Coordinates of C-alpha atoms (C1' of nucleotides) in Angstrom, one line a residue:
Chain A
X21 CA -3.5 56.7 -31.6
X22 CA -0.9 54.0 -30.2
X23 CA -2.3 53.9 -26.7
X24 CA -6.3 53.5 -27.3
X25 CA -5.9 50.0 -26.6
X26 CA -4.5 50.2 -23.1
X27 CA -6.4 53.1 -22.2
X28 CA -9.3 51.5 -23.7
X29 CA -8.2 47.9 -21.7
X30 CA -7.9 50.0 -17.8
X31 CA -11.1 51.6 -18.5
X32 CA -13.0 48.3 -18.4
X33 CA -12.5 48.4 -14.1
X34 CA -11.7 52.1 -13.1
X35 CA -12.1 55.5 -14.8
X36 CA -9.5 58.0 -15.4
X37 CA -9.5 61.7 -16.0
X38 CA -7.7 63.3 -18.7
X39 CA -4.4 64.2 -16.7
X40 CA -4.1 60.4 -14.6
X41 CA -4.4 58.9 -18.8
X42 CA -1.5 61.7 -19.4
X43 CA 0.5 60.5 -16.3
X44 CA -0.4 57.1 -16.6
X45 CA 0.4 56.5 -20.8
X46 CA 4.0 58.3 -19.5
X47 CA 4.9 55.2 -17.2
X48 CA 5.5 53.5 -20.2
X49 CA 7.6 52.7 -23.1
X50 CA 7.2 50.6 -26.6
X51 CA 9.2 48.4 -27.4
X52 CA 9.3 46.3 -31.2
X53 CA 10.7 42.7 -30.9
X54 CA 11.3 40.5 -34.1
X55 CA 10.2 37.3 -34.1
X56 CA 12.4 34.8 -32.0
X57 CA 13.8 37.5 -29.7
X58 CA 13.5 37.2 -25.8
X59 CA 12.3 39.8 -23.8
X60 CA 13.2 37.4 -20.8
X61 CA 14.7 34.5 -19.8
X62 CA 15.1 32.3 -17.0
X63 CA 17.3 33.4 -14.7
X64 CA 17.1 37.1 -15.1
X65 CA 15.4 39.1 -13.0
X66 CA 12.1 40.6 -14.7
X67 CA 12.6 44.6 -14.5
X68 CA 9.2 44.9 -16.4
X69 CA 5.8 44.2 -17.1
X70 CA 3.9 43.9 -20.6
X71 CA 0.8 45.0 -22.5
X72 CA 1.4 43.3 -26.0
X73 CA -0.6 45.7 -28.7
X74 CA 0.4 43.8 -31.6
X75 CA 1.8 40.2 -32.4
X76 CA 2.5 37.1 -30.3
X77 CA 4.5 35.6 -27.7
X78 CA 5.0 32.7 -25.7
X79 CA 5.9 32.6 -21.9
X80 CA 7.4 28.9 -21.2
X81 CA 9.9 27.3 -18.5
X82 CA 12.6 24.3 -19.2
X83 CA 12.4 22.1 -16.5
X84 CA 15.3 19.9 -15.2
X85 CA 15.0 17.3 -18.3
X86 CA 15.2 20.3 -20.7
X87 CA 11.7 20.1 -21.9
X88 CA 10.0 23.0 -22.3
X89 CA 6.8 23.4 -21.0
X90 CA 4.0 26.5 -22.4
X91 CA 2.4 28.4 -19.4
X92 CA 0.8 31.0 -21.6
X93 CA 0.5 32.5 -25.1
X94 CA 0.3 36.2 -25.0
X95 CA -1.5 38.5 -28.2
X96 CA -2.8 41.6 -28.8
X97 CA -5.0 42.8 -25.7
X98 CA -3.4 41.1 -23.1
X99 CA -1.1 41.1 -19.9
X100 CA 2.2 39.2 -19.7
X101 CA 5.6 39.2 -18.2
X102 CA 6.9 37.3 -14.8
X103 CA 4.6 38.4 -12.2
X104 CA 6.8 36.4 -9.5
X105 CA 10.1 37.5 -10.7
X106 CA 8.8 41.4 -11.8
X107 CA 7.4 41.4 -8.1
X108 CA 10.2 40.0 -6.0
X109 CA 13.1 41.1 -8.1
X110 CA 14.7 37.5 -7.9
X111 CA 15.8 35.7 -11.2
X112 CA 12.9 35.1 -13.6
X113 CA 11.5 30.7 -14.2
X114 CA 10.1 32.2 -17.5
X115 CA 11.7 32.2 -20.9
X116 CA 9.4 35.1 -22.7
X117 CA 9.5 34.5 -26.4
X118 CA 7.9 36.3 -30.0
X119 CA 6.5 34.1 -32.3
X120 CA 6.1 36.4 -34.2
X121 CA 7.1 40.5 -35.2
X122 CA 5.2 42.3 -32.0
X123 CA 5.1 45.5 -30.3
X124 CA 4.3 45.6 -26.0
X125 CA 3.9 48.9 -24.3
X126 CA 6.7 48.0 -20.9
X127 CA 6.5 49.5 -17.4
X128 CA 10.0 48.9 -15.4
X129 CA 8.9 47.9 -11.7
X130 CA 10.2 51.6 -10.6
X131 CA 6.9 53.0 -12.4
X132 CA 5.1 50.1 -11.1
X133 CA 5.6 51.0 -7.9
X134 CA 5.1 54.8 -8.2
X135 CA 1.7 53.8 -10.5
X136 CA 0.2 52.8 -7.1
X137 CA 1.0 56.0 -5.0
X138 CA 0.2 58.6 -7.8
X139 CA -2.9 56.6 -8.7
X140 CA -4.2 54.9 -5.7
X141 CA -7.0 54.3 -8.1
X142 CA -4.9 51.2 -9.8
X143 CA -5.2 49.2 -6.1
X144 CA -8.5 48.7 -7.3
X145 CA -7.5 48.0 -11.1
X146 CA -4.8 45.0 -10.1
X147 CA -7.0 43.6 -7.4
X148 CA -9.8 43.2 -10.3
X149 CA -7.5 42.1 -13.2
X150 CA -5.6 39.9 -10.8
X151 CA -9.5 38.5 -9.4
X152 CA -10.2 37.1 -12.9
X153 CA -6.7 35.6 -13.6
X154 CA -7.0 33.9 -10.5
X155 CA -10.0 32.2 -11.1
X156 CA -8.7 31.4 -14.4
X157 CA -5.5 29.9 -13.3
X158 CA -7.5 27.8 -10.3
X159 CA -9.5 26.8 -13.0
X160 CA -6.3 25.6 -15.2
X161 CA -4.9 23.8 -12.4
X162 CA -7.5 21.7 -11.8
X163 CA -7.8 21.2 -15.5
X164 CA -4.2 20.4 -16.0
X165 CA -4.1 17.2 -13.7
X166 CA -7.7 15.7 -14.3
X167 CA -8.5 16.6 -18.1
X168 CA -6.9 14.5 -20.9
X169 CA -5.0 16.1 -23.7
X170 CA -7.9 15.3 -26.0
X171 CA -9.7 17.4 -23.4
X172 CA -7.1 20.1 -22.9
X173 CA -7.0 20.5 -26.8
X174 CA -10.6 21.5 -27.6
X175 CA -9.8 24.2 -24.5
X176 CA -7.0 25.3 -25.8
X177 CA -9.3 26.1 -29.0
X178 CA -11.7 27.5 -27.7
X179 CA -9.6 29.7 -25.2
X180 CA -7.2 30.8 -28.2
X181 CA -9.0 30.4 -32.1
X182 CA -7.2 32.8 -33.8
X183 CA -3.5 31.0 -32.6
X184 CA -4.6 27.6 -34.2
X185 CA -3.6 28.1 -37.5
X186 CA -1.0 30.9 -36.6
X187 CA 1.5 28.7 -34.7
X188 CA 3.7 25.5 -34.6
X189 CA 1.9 22.1 -33.6
X190 CA 4.9 22.1 -32.2
X191 CA 4.2 25.0 -29.8
X192 CA 0.4 23.8 -29.2
X193 CA 1.9 20.3 -27.7
X194 CA 4.1 22.5 -25.8
X195 CA 1.2 24.5 -23.9
X196 CA -1.0 21.3 -23.6
X197 CA 1.7 19.6 -22.0
X198 CA 2.0 16.4 -24.5
X199 CA 5.0 15.7 -27.2
X200 CA 4.3 16.7 -30.7
X201 CA 4.3 13.2 -31.8
X202 CA 1.6 12.9 -29.9
X203 CA -0.4 15.6 -30.8
X204 CA -0.1 14.5 -34.3
X205 CA -1.8 11.4 -33.5
X206 CA -4.9 13.2 -31.2
X207 CA -5.3 14.9 -34.0
X208 CA -4.9 12.6 -37.0
X209 CA -7.7 10.5 -34.5
X210 CA -9.8 13.2 -34.0
X211 CA -10.0 14.4 -37.7
X212 CA -11.3 10.7 -38.6
X213 CA -14.5 10.5 -36.1
Chain B
X1 CA -9.1 37.0 21.2
X2 CA -11.0 35.9 18.3
X3 CA -10.4 38.1 15.9
X4 CA -6.4 38.3 16.9
X5 CA -6.2 36.4 13.8
X6 CA -7.4 37.8 10.9
X7 CA -6.5 41.1 11.9
X8 CA -2.4 40.1 12.3
X9 CA -3.0 38.5 8.8
X10 CA -4.3 41.7 7.3
X11 CA -1.8 43.3 8.4
X12 CA 1.0 41.9 6.6
X13 CA 0.1 44.3 3.8
X14 CA -1.7 47.0 4.9
X15 CA -2.4 49.2 8.5
X16 CA -5.7 49.6 10.0
X17 CA -6.4 52.2 12.9
X18 CA -8.7 51.1 15.8
X19 CA -12.2 52.4 13.9
X20 CA -11.3 50.5 10.7
X21 CA -10.3 47.5 12.9
X22 CA -13.8 47.4 14.5
X23 CA -15.9 47.9 11.7
X24 CA -14.1 45.3 9.4
X25 CA -14.4 42.7 12.1
X26 CA -18.3 43.8 12.1
X27 CA -18.6 42.6 8.6
X28 CA -17.6 38.9 10.1
X29 CA -19.9 36.4 11.6
X30 CA -18.1 33.1 13.3
X31 CA -19.2 29.7 12.2
X32 CA -18.6 26.5 13.5
X33 CA -18.8 23.3 11.0
X34 CA -19.0 19.9 12.2
X35 CA -16.3 17.1 10.6
X36 CA -17.8 16.1 7.0
X37 CA -20.3 18.9 7.0
X38 CA -20.5 21.7 4.4
X39 CA -19.4 25.0 3.9
X40 CA -21.2 25.1 -0.2
X41 CA -21.8 22.8 -2.3
X42 CA -21.2 22.5 -6.4
X43 CA -24.3 24.5 -7.6
X44 CA -24.6 26.5 -5.2
X45 CA -24.0 30.1 -5.4
X46 CA -21.1 31.0 -2.7
X47 CA -22.4 33.6 -0.5
X48 CA -20.0 34.2 1.5
X49 CA -16.2 34.1 1.5
X50 CA -14.0 32.4 4.5
X51 CA -10.7 33.1 6.5
X52 CA -9.7 29.6 8.5
X53 CA -8.7 29.8 12.5
X54 CA -9.0 26.1 13.7
X55 CA -9.3 22.8 11.8
X56 CA -9.0 22.3 8.0
X57 CA -11.0 21.9 5.0
X58 CA -11.1 20.7 1.4
X59 CA -12.1 22.9 -1.6
X60 CA -12.6 19.9 -4.3
X61 CA -14.8 19.2 -7.7
X62 CA -16.3 16.3 -9.0
X63 CA -15.8 16.0 -13.0
X64 CA -18.1 14.5 -15.1
X65 CA -16.7 10.6 -14.8
X66 CA -17.2 11.4 -11.1
X67 CA -13.8 11.3 -9.8
X68 CA -13.6 13.9 -7.2
X69 CA -10.2 16.6 -7.5
X70 CA -8.9 19.1 -4.4
X71 CA -7.9 22.5 -5.4
X72 CA -6.6 23.2 -1.9
X73 CA -6.8 22.5 1.5
X74 CA -7.6 25.1 3.9
X75 CA -6.0 25.4 7.4
X76 CA -5.6 28.0 9.8
X77 CA -4.8 31.5 8.8
X78 CA -5.4 31.1 5.0
X79 CA -8.5 32.3 3.1
X80 CA -11.0 29.9 1.1
X81 CA -14.1 30.0 -1.0
X82 CA -15.0 29.6 -4.5
X83 CA -14.1 32.6 -6.0
X84 CA -15.8 32.5 -9.3
X85 CA -18.8 32.0 -8.0
X86 CA -18.8 34.2 -4.5
X87 CA -17.6 37.1 -7.1
X88 CA -20.3 36.8 -9.8
X89 CA -22.7 35.2 -8.0
X90 CA -23.3 32.1 -10.2
X91 CA -23.6 28.1 -9.3
X92 CA -20.6 27.5 -7.8
X93 CA -18.2 24.6 -9.5
X94 CA -16.6 23.0 -5.6
X95 CA -17.1 21.8 -2.5
X96 CA -16.2 22.8 0.5
X97 CA -16.5 20.5 3.1
X98 CA -14.4 19.6 6.7
X99 CA -12.2 17.6 7.4
X100 CA -11.6 18.6 11.1
X101 CA -13.8 20.1 13.0
X102 CA -13.4 23.9 12.5
X103 CA -13.8 26.9 12.5
X104 CA -14.2 29.7 10.2
X105 CA -14.8 33.9 10.0
X106 CA -17.5 34.2 7.1
X107 CA -18.1 37.5 5.1
X108 CA -21.3 38.0 3.1
X109 CA -20.7 38.9 -0.9
X110 CA -22.5 42.4 0.4
X111 CA -20.4 43.3 3.2
X112 CA -17.6 42.0 1.3
X113 CA -18.7 44.8 -1.6
X114 CA -18.9 47.6 1.6
X115 CA -16.0 46.9 2.5
X116 CA -14.2 48.7 -0.7
X117 CA -16.4 51.3 -0.3
X118 CA -16.3 52.0 3.8
X119 CA -12.1 51.2 3.9
X120 CA -10.7 51.2 0.3
X121 CA -7.2 50.6 1.7
X122 CA -9.0 46.8 1.2
X123 CA -8.7 47.2 -2.4
X124 CA -4.5 46.8 -2.0
X125 CA -4.5 44.3 0.5
X126 CA -6.6 41.9 -1.9
X127 CA -4.4 43.3 -4.8
X128 CA -1.3 41.9 -2.7
X129 CA -3.2 38.9 -1.7
X130 CA -4.6 38.4 -5.4
X131 CA -0.9 38.6 -6.6
X132 CA 0.4 36.3 -4.5
X133 CA -2.0 33.6 -4.7
X134 CA -1.5 34.1 -8.7
X135 CA 2.1 33.3 -8.6
X136 CA 1.1 30.1 -6.5
X137 CA -1.2 28.9 -9.1
X138 CA 0.6 29.9 -12.4
X139 CA 3.6 28.0 -10.4
X140 CA 0.9 24.8 -9.7
X141 CA -0.6 24.7 -12.9
X142 CA 2.8 24.7 -15.1
X143 CA 3.4 21.8 -12.3
X144 CA 0.5 19.6 -12.6
X145 CA 1.2 19.3 -16.0
X146 CA 5.0 19.1 -15.6
X147 CA 5.7 16.5 -12.5
X148 CA 5.1 13.4 -12.1
X149 CA 3.5 11.9 -9.5
X150 CA 6.2 11.6 -6.8
X151 CA 7.8 14.7 -7.8
X152 CA 4.4 16.7 -6.7
X153 CA 4.4 14.1 -3.4
X154 CA 7.3 15.7 -2.7
X155 CA 5.7 19.4 -2.9
X156 CA 2.7 18.5 -1.0
X157 CA 4.7 17.5 1.7
X158 CA 6.8 21.1 1.7
X159 CA 3.9 22.6 1.0
X160 CA 1.8 21.2 3.5
X161 CA 3.7 19.4 6.0
X162 CA 1.3 19.3 8.8
X163 CA -1.5 18.1 7.1
X164 CA 0.8 14.7 6.1
X165 CA -0.1 12.7 8.9
X166 CA -3.4 14.6 9.8
X167 CA -5.2 13.8 6.3
X168 CA -6.1 10.4 4.8
X169 CA -3.9 9.5 2.1
X170 CA -7.0 9.3 -0.3
X171 CA -7.6 12.7 -0.2
X172 CA -3.5 13.3 -0.2
X173 CA -4.5 10.9 -3.6
X174 CA -7.1 13.2 -4.8
X175 CA -5.1 16.5 -4.4
X176 CA -2.1 15.2 -6.3
X177 CA -4.1 13.3 -9.1
X178 CA -3.6 10.0 -8.9
X179 CA -5.4 6.8 -7.9
X180 CA -5.1 6.0 -4.1
X181 CA -3.9 2.5 -5.0
X182 CA -0.9 4.6 -6.6
X183 CA 0.0 6.8 -4.2
X184 CA 0.3 3.6 -1.4
X185 CA 2.6 1.9 -4.6
X186 CA 4.3 5.2 -4.7
X187 CA 5.3 5.5 -1.0
X188 CA 5.9 1.9 -1.1
X189 CA 8.4 2.3 -3.6
X190 CA 9.5 5.3 -2.2
X191 CA 10.5 3.9 1.1
X192 CA 12.4 1.5 -0.2
X193 CA 14.6 4.0 -1.4
Chain C
dA1 C1' -15.9 -3.2 23.5
dG2 C1' -17.3 -4.9 19.4
dA3 C1' -19.2 -4.5 14.5
dG4 C1' -19.7 -2.1 10.9
dA5 C1' -17.9 0.9 7.8
dA6 C1' -13.7 2.8 5.7
dA7 C1' -9.1 3.0 4.4
dA8 C1' -4.9 0.9 3.0
dA9 C1' -2.3 -2.6 0.6
dT10 C1' -0.9 -6.0 -2.7
dA11 C1' -1.2 -7.6 -7.3
dA12 C1' -3.3 -8.5 -12.4
dT13 C1' -4.2 -6.4 -16.2
dG14 C1' -5.2 -2.4 -19.4
dT15 C1' -4.6 2.7 -21.5
dA16 C1' -2.9 7.2 -22.3
dC17 C1' 1.0 9.1 -23.2
dA18 C1' 6.4 9.2 -24.0
dT19 C1' 10.4 7.8 -26.4
dT20 C1' 12.8 6.7 -30.6
dA21 C1' 13.5 6.3 -34.8
dA22 C1' 13.2 7.2 -39.8
dG23 C1' 11.0 9.6 -44.2
dA24 C1' 7.8 13.4 -45.8
dA25 C1' 6.3 18.2 -46.2
dA26 C1' 6.9 22.8 -45.1
dT27 C1' 10.5 27.0 -43.6
dT28 C1' 14.0 29.6 -43.7
dA29 C1' 18.5 31.4 -45.3
dC30 C1' 21.7 32.8 -48.7
Chain D
dG20 C1' 15.8 29.3 -55.8
dT21 C1' 17.9 25.7 -54.5
dA22 C1' 20.4 23.7 -49.8
dA23 C1' 19.8 23.7 -45.2
dT24 C1' 16.6 23.6 -41.2
dT25 C1' 12.7 22.3 -39.0
dT26 C1' 8.2 20.9 -38.5
dC27 C1' 5.2 17.1 -39.3
dT28 C1' 3.6 12.5 -39.5
dT29 C1' 3.6 7.4 -38.8
dA30 C1' 5.5 3.2 -36.8
dA31 C1' 6.9 0.6 -33.0
dT32 C1' 7.8 -0.2 -28.5
dG33 C1' 8.3 1.2 -24.1
dT34 C1' 6.4 3.8 -19.4
dA35 C1' 3.7 6.1 -15.5
dC36 C1' -0.8 5.8 -14.1
dA37 C1' -5.2 3.9 -14.3
dT38 C1' -9.4 -0.1 -13.2
dT39 C1' -11.0 -4.2 -11.2
dA40 C1' -10.8 -6.9 -7.0
dT41 C1' -9.2 -9.5 -2.8
dT42 C1' -7.4 -9.4 1.8
dT43 C1' -5.5 -6.6 5.7
dT44 C1' -5.7 -2.2 8.7
dT45 C1' -7.6 1.0 10.9
dC46 C1' -11.4 4.1 12.2
dT47 C1' -16.2 5.3 12.9
dC48 C1' -20.3 5.1 16.0
dT49 C1' -22.9 3.4 19.9

DNA sequence: AGAGAAAAATAATGTACATTAAGAAATTAC
DNA sequence: GTAATTTCTTAATGTACATTATTTTTCTCT
């Protein structure tokens, strides 16, 4: 069944009875996205938060010089969205674009707010989810500043082993924060060792 | 009264009655730290989480090459700690050291767990607190990879205006991820414009 | 207040990565 | 299935920042 994956994801941190499960699922709608289509663009308001059930998307922004920086890749069983924009309902800083034909479950801001009213247990779920994400992002923010491109590439491979041969080097470079030219050079150098 | 600050901090997101306030405060103990003393060292288990009521501390790690990288400065009215170690009770990656004579309120892991049992509202408090921190760290992790040292310096001044003349350039450099020599050069260059 | 230690400034040289440009290989589109 | 686009590779040159070393300034301790 379609909602198994999201219910299993939730059950990592909280238990829901049947009634709660039904209510929870009723707050989501399904959405299919074709390759290269956008869930969100910089400047729009993020009306939804997303749970990925199939495919792969990238969350990125374009800086003042026009370069693209990928903040995360969202794959099956991951949550994604522009949290700042979703929470504050201010214009988004990020684009979310499908790298493959993908499927997501989306929840609107209204339903997200409703969720906490109806099933307060979800405060706990998100407390723990955010706590874990925080640990990851604190680490990543430290690593981005102190690790070489080669170290970050090795980390990328560890973190997203399934993506290495699934997405373009151009996108990997944009995630690492280097030019595609330099990544190409790096890989050549690493292969020769 | 000593606990006004922390109660006011909490009240940003949840309301506590008198009884809850008393219980909450009973879970903390006060601690004074002399300049240069440590609340935590890399390799130790983080037994406490901290709320700063006075002074200034730095949270940093030492990488494999021996360089120091400052992850955050903790000042009055901020929360601090090594979250990964505190939650998992595994060895810490971070040092927490006082840059000035400081005072904190500390809560133990046991009391932190107890808090959620006794006053479930705190799930909500931390859900919102972590949500906000996440937005900050996602931004910072993106900026660390795409911004120049000069941009990051300007951001530092915006984020910590009170610290600019309070802490050494050496520490600012370790926060920015550059050498003190380069920061000195940067400042000279920026002053002459 | 004065000695010693730590921080900051300056400068020379080195390195990781960017930029630009051009050709080769792989994808996409009709 | 071939043209058109996009991606990848390679190479030359440029730049932001690191490293090392020396001197000057500021802070710390008793």
